[in-house]
GROMACS .gro file of C-alpha atoms in nm:
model
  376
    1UNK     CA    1  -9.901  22.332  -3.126
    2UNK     CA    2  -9.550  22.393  -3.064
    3UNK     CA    3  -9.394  22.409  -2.727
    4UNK     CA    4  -9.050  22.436  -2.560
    5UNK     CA    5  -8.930  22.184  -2.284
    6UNK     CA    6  -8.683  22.222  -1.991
    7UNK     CA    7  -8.572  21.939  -1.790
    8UNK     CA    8  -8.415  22.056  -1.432
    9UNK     CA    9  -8.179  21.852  -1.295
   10UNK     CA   10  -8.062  21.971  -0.943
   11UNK     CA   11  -7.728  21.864  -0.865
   12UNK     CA   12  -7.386  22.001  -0.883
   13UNK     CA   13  -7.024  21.915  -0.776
   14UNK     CA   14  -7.079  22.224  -0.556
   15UNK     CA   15  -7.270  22.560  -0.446
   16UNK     CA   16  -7.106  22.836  -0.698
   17UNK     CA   17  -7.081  23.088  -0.389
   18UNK     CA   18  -7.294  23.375  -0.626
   19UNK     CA   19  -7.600  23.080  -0.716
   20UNK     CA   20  -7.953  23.118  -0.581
   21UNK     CA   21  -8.083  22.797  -0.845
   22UNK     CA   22  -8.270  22.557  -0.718
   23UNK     CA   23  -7.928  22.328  -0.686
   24UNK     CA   24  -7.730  22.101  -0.419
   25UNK     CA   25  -7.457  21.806  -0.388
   26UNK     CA   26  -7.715  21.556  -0.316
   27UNK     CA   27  -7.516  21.280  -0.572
   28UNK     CA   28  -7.643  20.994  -0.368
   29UNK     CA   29  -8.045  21.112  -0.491
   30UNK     CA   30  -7.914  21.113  -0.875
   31UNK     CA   31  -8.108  20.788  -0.937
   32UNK     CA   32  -8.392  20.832  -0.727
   33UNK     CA   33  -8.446  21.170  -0.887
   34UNK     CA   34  -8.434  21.067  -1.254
   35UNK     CA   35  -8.668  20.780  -1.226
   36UNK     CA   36  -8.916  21.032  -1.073
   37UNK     CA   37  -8.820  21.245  -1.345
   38UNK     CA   38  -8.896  20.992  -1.574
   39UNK     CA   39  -9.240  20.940  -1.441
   40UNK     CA   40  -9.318  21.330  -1.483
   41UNK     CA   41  -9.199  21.302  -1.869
   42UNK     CA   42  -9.463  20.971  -1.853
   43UNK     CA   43  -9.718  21.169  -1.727
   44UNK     CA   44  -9.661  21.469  -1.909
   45UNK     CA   45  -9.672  21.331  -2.237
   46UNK     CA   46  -9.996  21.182  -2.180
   47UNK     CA   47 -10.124  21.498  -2.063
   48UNK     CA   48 -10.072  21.663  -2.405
   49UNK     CA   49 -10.292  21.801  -2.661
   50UNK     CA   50 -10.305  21.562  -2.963
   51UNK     CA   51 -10.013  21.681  -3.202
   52UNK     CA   52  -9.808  21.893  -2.943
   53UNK     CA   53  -9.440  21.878  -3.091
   54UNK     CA   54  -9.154  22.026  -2.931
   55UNK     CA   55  -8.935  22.248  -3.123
   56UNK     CA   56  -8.619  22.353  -2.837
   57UNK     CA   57  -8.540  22.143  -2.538
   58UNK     CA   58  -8.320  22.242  -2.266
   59UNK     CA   59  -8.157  22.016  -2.019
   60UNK     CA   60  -8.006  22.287  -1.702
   61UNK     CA   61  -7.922  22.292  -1.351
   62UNK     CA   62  -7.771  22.223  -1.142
   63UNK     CA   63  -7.495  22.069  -1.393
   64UNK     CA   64  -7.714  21.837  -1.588
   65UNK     CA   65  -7.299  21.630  -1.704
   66UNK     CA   66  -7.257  21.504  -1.343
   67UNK     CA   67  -7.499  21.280  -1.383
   68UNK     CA   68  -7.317  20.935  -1.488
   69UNK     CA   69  -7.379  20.750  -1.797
   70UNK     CA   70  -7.604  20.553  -1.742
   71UNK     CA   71  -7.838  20.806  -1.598
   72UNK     CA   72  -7.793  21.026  -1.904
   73UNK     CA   73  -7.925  20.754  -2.158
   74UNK     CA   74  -8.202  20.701  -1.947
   75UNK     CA   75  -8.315  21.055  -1.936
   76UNK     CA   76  -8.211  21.105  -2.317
   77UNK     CA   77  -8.433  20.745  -2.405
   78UNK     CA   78  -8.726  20.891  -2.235
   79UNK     CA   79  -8.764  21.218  -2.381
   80UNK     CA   80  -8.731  21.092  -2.713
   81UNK     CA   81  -8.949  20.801  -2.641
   82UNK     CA   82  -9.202  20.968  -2.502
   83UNK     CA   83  -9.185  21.330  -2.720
   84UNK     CA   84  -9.280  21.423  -3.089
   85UNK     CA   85  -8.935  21.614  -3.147
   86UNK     CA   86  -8.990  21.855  -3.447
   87UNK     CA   87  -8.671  21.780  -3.748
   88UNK     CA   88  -8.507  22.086  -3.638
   89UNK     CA   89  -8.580  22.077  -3.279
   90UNK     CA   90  -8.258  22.303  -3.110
   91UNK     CA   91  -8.178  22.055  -2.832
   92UNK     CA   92  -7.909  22.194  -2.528
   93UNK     CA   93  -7.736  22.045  -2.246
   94UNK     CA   94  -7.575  22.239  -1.988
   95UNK     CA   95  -7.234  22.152  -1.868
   96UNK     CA   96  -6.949  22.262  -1.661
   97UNK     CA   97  -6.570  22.215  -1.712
   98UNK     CA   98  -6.441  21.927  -1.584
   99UNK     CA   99  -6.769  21.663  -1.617
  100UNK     CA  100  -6.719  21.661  -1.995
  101UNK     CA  101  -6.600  21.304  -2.028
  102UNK     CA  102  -6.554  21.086  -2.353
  103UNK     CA  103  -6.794  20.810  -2.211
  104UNK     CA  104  -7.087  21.071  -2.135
  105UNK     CA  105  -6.989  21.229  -2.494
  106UNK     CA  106  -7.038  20.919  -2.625
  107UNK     CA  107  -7.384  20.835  -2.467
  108UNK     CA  108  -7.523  21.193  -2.579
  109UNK     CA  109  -7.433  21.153  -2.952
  110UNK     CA  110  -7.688  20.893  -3.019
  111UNK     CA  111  -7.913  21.156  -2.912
  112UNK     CA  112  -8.028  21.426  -3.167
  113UNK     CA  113  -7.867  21.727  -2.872
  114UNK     CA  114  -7.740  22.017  -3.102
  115UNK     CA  115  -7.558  22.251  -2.855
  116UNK     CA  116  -7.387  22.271  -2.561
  117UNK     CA  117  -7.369  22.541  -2.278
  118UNK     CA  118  -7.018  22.544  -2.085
  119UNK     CA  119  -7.012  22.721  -1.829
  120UNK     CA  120  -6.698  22.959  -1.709
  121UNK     CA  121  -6.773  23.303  -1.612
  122UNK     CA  122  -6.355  23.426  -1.646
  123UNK     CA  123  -6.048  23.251  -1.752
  124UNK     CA  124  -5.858  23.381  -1.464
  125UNK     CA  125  -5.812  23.067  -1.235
  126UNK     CA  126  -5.781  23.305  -0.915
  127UNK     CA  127  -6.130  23.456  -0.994
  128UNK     CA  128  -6.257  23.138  -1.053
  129UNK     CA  129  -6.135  23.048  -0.762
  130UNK     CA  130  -6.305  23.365  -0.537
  131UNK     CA  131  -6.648  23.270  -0.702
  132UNK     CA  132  -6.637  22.924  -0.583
  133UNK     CA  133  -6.595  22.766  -0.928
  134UNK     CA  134  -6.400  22.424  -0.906
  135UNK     CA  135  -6.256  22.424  -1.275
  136UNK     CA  136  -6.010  22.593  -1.404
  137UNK     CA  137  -5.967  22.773  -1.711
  138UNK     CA  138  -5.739  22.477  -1.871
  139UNK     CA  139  -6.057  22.225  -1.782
  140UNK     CA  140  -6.269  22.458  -1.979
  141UNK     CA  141  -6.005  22.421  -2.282
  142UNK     CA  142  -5.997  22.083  -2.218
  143UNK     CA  143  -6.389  22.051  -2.227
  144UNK     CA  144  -6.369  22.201  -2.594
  145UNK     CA  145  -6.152  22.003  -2.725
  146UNK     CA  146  -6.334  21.692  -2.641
  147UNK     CA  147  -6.650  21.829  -2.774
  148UNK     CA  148  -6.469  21.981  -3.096
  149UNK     CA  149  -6.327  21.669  -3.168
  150UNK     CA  150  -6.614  21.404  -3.108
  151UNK     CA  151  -6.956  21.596  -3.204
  152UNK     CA  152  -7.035  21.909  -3.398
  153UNK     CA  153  -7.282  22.060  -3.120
  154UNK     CA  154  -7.294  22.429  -3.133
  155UNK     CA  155  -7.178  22.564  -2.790
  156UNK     CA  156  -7.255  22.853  -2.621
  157UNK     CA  157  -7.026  22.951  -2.294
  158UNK     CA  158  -7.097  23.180  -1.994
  159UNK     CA  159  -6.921  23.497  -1.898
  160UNK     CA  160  -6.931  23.735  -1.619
  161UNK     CA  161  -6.839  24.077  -1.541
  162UNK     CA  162  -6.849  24.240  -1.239
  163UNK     CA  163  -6.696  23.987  -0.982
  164UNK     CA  164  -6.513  24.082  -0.667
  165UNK     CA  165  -6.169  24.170  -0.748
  166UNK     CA  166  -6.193  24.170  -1.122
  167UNK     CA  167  -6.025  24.466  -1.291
  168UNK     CA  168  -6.161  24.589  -1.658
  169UNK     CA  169  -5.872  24.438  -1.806
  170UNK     CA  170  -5.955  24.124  -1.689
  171UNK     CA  171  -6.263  24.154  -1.838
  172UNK     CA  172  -6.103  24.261  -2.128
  173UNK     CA  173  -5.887  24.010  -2.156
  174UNK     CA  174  -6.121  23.730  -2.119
  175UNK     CA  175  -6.370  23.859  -2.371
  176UNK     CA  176  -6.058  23.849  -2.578
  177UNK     CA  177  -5.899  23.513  -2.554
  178UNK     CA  178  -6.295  23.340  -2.578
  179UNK     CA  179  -6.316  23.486  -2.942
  180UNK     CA  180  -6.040  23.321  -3.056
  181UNK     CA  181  -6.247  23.003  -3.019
  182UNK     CA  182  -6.472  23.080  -3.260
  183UNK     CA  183  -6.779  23.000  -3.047
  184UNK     CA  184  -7.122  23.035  -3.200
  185UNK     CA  185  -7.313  23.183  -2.917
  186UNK     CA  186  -7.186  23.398  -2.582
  187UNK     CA  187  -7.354  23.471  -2.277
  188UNK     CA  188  -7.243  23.799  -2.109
  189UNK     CA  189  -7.428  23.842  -1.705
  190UNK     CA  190  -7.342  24.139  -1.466
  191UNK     CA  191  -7.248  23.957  -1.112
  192UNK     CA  192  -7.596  24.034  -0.936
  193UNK     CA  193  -7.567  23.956  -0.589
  194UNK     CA  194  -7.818  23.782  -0.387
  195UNK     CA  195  -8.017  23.672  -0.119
  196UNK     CA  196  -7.945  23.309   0.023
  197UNK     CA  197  -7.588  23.277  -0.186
  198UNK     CA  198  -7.274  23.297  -0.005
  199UNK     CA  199  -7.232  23.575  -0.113
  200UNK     CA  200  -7.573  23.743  -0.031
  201UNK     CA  201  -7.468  23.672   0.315
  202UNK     CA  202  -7.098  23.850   0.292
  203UNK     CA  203  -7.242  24.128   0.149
  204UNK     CA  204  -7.534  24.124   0.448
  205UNK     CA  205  -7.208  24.134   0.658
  206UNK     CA  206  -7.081  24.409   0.543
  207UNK     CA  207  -6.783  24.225   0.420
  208UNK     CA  208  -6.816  24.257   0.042
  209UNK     CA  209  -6.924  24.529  -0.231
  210UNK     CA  210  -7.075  24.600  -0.562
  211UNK     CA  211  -6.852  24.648  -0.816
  212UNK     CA  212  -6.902  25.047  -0.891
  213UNK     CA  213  -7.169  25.095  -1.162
  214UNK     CA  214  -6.947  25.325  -1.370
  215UNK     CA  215  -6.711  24.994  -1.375
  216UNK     CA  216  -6.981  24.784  -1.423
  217UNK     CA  217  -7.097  24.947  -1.723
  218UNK     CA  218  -6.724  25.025  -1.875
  219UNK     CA  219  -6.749  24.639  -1.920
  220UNK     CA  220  -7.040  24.597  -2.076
  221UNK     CA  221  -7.020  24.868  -2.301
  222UNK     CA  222  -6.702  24.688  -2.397
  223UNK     CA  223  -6.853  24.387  -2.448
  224UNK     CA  224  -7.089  24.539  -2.723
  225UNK     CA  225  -6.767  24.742  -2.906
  226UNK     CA  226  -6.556  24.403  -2.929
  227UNK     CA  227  -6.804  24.143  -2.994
  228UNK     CA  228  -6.968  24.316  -3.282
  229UNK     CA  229  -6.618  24.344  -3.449
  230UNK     CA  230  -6.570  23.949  -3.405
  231UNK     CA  231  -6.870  23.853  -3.606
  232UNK     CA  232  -7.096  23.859  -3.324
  233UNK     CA  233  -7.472  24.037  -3.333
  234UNK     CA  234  -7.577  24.120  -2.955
  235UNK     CA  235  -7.983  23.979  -3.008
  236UNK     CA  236  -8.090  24.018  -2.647
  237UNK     CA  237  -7.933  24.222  -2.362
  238UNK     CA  238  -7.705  23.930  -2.221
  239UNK     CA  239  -7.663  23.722  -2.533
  240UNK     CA  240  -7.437  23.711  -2.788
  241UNK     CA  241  -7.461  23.510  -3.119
  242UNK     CA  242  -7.305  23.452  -3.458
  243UNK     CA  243  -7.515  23.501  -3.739
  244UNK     CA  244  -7.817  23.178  -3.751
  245UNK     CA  245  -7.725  23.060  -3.382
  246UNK     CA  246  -7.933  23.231  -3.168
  247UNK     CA  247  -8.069  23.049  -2.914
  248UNK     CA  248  -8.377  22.907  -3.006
  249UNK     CA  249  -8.500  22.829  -2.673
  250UNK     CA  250  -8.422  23.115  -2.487
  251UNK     CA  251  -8.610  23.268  -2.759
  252UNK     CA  252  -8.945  23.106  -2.618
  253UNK     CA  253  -8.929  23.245  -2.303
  254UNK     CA  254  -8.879  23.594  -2.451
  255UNK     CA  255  -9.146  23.581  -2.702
  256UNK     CA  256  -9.395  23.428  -2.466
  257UNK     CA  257  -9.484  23.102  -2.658
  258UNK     CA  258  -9.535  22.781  -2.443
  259UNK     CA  259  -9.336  22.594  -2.279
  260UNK     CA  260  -9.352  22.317  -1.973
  261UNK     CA  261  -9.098  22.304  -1.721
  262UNK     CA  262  -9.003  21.948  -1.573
  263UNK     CA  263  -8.821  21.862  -1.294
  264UNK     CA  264  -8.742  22.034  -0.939
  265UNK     CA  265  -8.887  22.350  -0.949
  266UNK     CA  266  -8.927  22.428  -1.298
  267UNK     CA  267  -9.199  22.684  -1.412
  268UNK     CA  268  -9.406  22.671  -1.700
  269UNK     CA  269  -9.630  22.876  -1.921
  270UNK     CA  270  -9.879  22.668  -2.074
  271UNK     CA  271 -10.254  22.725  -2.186
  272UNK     CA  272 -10.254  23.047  -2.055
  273UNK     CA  273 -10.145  22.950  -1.720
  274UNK     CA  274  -9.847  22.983  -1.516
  275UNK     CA  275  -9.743  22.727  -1.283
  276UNK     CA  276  -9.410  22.582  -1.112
  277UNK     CA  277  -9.321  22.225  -0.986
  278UNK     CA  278  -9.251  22.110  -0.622
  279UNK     CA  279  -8.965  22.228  -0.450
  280UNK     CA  280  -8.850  21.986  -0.201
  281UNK     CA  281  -8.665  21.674  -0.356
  282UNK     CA  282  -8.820  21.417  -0.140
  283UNK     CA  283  -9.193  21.517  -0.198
  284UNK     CA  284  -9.132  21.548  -0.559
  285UNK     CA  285  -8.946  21.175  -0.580
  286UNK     CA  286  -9.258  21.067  -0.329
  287UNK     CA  287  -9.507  21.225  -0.579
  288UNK     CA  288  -9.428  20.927  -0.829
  289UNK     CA  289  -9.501  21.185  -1.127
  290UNK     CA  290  -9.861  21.282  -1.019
  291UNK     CA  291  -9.901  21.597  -1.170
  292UNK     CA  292 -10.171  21.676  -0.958
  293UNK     CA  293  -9.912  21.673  -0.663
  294UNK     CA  294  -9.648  21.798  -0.860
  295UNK     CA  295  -9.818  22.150  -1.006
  296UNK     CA  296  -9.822  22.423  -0.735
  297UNK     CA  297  -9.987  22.805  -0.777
  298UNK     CA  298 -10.154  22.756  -1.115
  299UNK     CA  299 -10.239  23.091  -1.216
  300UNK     CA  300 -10.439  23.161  -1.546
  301UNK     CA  301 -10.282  23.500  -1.689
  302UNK     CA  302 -10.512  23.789  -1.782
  303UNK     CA  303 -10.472  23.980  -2.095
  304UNK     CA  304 -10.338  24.255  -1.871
  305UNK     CA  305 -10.082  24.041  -1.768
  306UNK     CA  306  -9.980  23.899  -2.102
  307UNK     CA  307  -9.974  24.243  -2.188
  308UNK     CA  308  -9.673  24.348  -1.959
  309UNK     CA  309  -9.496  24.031  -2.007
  310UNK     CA  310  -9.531  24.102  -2.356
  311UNK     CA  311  -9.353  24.437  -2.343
  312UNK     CA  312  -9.070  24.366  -2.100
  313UNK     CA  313  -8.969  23.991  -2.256
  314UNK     CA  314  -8.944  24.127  -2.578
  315UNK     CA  315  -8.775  24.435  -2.463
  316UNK     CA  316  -8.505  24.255  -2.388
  317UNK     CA  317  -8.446  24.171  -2.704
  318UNK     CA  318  -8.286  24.400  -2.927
  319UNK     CA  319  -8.506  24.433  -3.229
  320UNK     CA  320  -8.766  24.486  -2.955
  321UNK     CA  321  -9.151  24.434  -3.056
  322UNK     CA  322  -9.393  24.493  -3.306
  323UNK     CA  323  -9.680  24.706  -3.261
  324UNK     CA  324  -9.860  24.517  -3.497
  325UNK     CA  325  -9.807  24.195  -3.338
  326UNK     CA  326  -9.911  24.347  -3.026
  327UNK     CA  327 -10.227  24.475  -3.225
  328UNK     CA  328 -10.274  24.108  -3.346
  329UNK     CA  329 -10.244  23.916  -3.029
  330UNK     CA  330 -10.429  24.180  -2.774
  331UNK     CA  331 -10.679  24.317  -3.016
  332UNK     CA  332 -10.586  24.691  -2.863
  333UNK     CA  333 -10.324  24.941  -2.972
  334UNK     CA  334  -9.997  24.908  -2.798
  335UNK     CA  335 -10.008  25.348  -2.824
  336UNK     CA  336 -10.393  25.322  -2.638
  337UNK     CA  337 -10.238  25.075  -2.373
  338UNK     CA  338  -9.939  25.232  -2.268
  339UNK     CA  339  -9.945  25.593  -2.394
  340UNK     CA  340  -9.758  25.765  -2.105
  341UNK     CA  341  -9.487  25.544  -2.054
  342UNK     CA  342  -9.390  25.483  -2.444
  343UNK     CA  343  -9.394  25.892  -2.478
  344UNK     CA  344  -9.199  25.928  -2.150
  345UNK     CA  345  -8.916  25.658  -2.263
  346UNK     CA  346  -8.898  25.709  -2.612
  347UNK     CA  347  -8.890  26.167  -2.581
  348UNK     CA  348  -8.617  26.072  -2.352
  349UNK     CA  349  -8.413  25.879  -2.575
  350UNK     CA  350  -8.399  25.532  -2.422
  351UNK     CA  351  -8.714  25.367  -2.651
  352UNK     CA  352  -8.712  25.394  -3.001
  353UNK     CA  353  -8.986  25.417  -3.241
  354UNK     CA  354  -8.926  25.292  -3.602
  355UNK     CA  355  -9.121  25.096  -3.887
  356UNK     CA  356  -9.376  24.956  -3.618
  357UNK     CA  357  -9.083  24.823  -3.411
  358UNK     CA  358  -9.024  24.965  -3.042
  359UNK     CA  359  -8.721  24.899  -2.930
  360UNK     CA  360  -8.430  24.962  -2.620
  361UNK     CA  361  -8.178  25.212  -2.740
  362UNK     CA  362  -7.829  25.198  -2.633
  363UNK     CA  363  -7.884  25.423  -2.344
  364UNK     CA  364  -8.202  25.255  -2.295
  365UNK     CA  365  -8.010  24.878  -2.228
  366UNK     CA  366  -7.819  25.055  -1.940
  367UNK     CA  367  -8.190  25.139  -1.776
  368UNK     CA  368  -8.365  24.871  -1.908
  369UNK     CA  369  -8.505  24.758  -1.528
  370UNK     CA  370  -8.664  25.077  -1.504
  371UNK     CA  371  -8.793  25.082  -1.830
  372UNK     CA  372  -8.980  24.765  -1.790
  373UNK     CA  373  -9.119  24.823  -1.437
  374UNK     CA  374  -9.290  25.130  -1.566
  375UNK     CA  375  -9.465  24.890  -1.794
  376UNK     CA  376  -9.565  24.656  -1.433
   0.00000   0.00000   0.00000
């Protein structure tokens, strides 16, 4: 069996004032937290089925680079000591600007990591700035350059549209100056505001607004034009890559294969089951890596609800699913399952039917939420 890993690690240099992850500034807990960490990997590994292998790992936050140097090789030593990595195993770290260093750099590269995922949402500094970022766009440059010159990890970089204050040519504009770094993979998000984020709260307030939808889409639409003439193929509705650099891992998730989350509040799907780790920093330290205390609301998944995850993870993709493989895995017609709601979406143009593959049109990416909750 093949499975996907992701390792969370909590802490950040700051609250981002649009983030509802489980993250916080707690840097005196870094070591406490990755030797607990370390006893979950322990334990986890144990737990396997002989000949699990692990073919993508991701390492996310939090901002898994402000972590010092030494806590890195520990955390890098253990999951290769204590998991059966397959030979082309896509391995990510996430980063932000300004905790790329040459020493950290140079503690990751005797680890087999393949990619990088920067993030930077705009490179105007003053929009930075009103999202509660604490880079600017010149660390971000910075950041590749180190990375460029020192490794050859694929890297993948964040962008947002949407944010308060940000006109379409700003948009524009960014989109424009990140494709002249040749990046292999982009990630493109809509601003989504909400609850328990600073901004949640303003908006609560009354003292902020959504960006208007027809400006919201203006920018994502332009997104699609201008990345597909620079080389890029749009393979899921936020994501971006050049041709072979999809990513891997995010590819698990979509397709529904397995995976085991470690870490603060990391979810799984495993077995057939759905679970998610503790929540609160000092039980999980406390909880030495006892799964048993770790694991909360394991739920074993019916085939009805494989079903709908099914349909609206690989929706999101853009070569969609394939009835067939629905056929294969549920042992019922996809047609005999959901015969109202594929009629419905595809005689009005947002679901496509062709060669066995069902798919989101273009119209049907700009209402892909209520496309899949029809499906719920």
């Amino acid at each position: 069996m093949q499975i996907g890993l992701y390792f969370h690690i909590p802490f950040c240099a700051s609250k981002c004032y649009y983030c509802d992850f489980l993250s916080f500034p707690r840097q005196k807990e870094q070591e406490r937290y990755i030797e607990a960490l370390i006893q979950e990997i322990e334990k986890t590994s144990e737990s396997l089925p002989l000949g699990t292998s692990v073919k993508s790992i991701f390492i996310g936050g939090g901002t898994p680079t402000v972590l010092p140097p030494f806590l890195l090789d520990r955390l890098m030593k253990a999951i290769v000591t204590h998991f059966k990595l397959e030979i082309d195993c896509e391995w990510t770290i996430e980063a932000n600007p300004g905790t790329i260093e040459l020493e950290k750099i140079e503690v990751l590269k005797q680890y087999p990591i393949t990619r990088i995922s920067l993030g930077l949402q705009s490179t105007h500094n003053d929009l930075l700035k009103a999202i509660g970022r604490l880079h600017r766009f010149e660390d971000w440059e910075e950041s590749i350059r180190l990375i460029r010159s020192h490794t050859a990890w694929h890297i993948n970089t964040d962008l947002m549209f949407g944010l308060p204050g940000q006109s379409f040519e700003a948009f524009k504009e960014t989109l424009e100056i990140i494709s002249t770094y040749n990046l292999e993979h982009l990630s493109v998000y809509a601003l989504i505001i909400e609850e328990g984020t600073h901004f949640g709260d303003l908006y609560n307030e009354g003292k902020m607004e959504e960006v208007s939808e027809i400006l919201d889409r203006q920018m994502y639409h332009y997104a699609q034009d201008y990345l597909k003439t620079q080389g890029y193929e749009q393979y899921e509705i936020s994501n971006w890559a050049k041709p072979g650099h999809r990513c891997q891992h995010n590819l698990v998730y979509w397709q529904c294969e397995p995976y085991i989350g470690l870490g603060l509040g990391a979810h799984s799907l495993f077995e057939g089951k759905r679970f998610y780790n503790e929540e609160n920093l000092e039980n999980y330290v406390v909880a030495a890596g006892d799964l048993s205390l770790l694991r909360h609301d394991e739920e074993i998944l019916t085939q009805k609800m494989m079903m709908e995850e099914y349909l609206f993870l690989g929706l999101r993709l853009i070569e969609g699913i394939d009835e067939t493989d629905f056929e294969k895995k549920f042992g019922q017609s996809i047609w005999d399952t959901y015969p109202s709601q594929l009629k419905k979406w595809i005689s009005q143009g947002a679901l496509v039917h062709d060669k066995k593959r069902i798919y989101l049109s273009h119209y049907g990416l700009d209402v892909c939420n209520e496309i899949f909750s029809s499906f719920l």
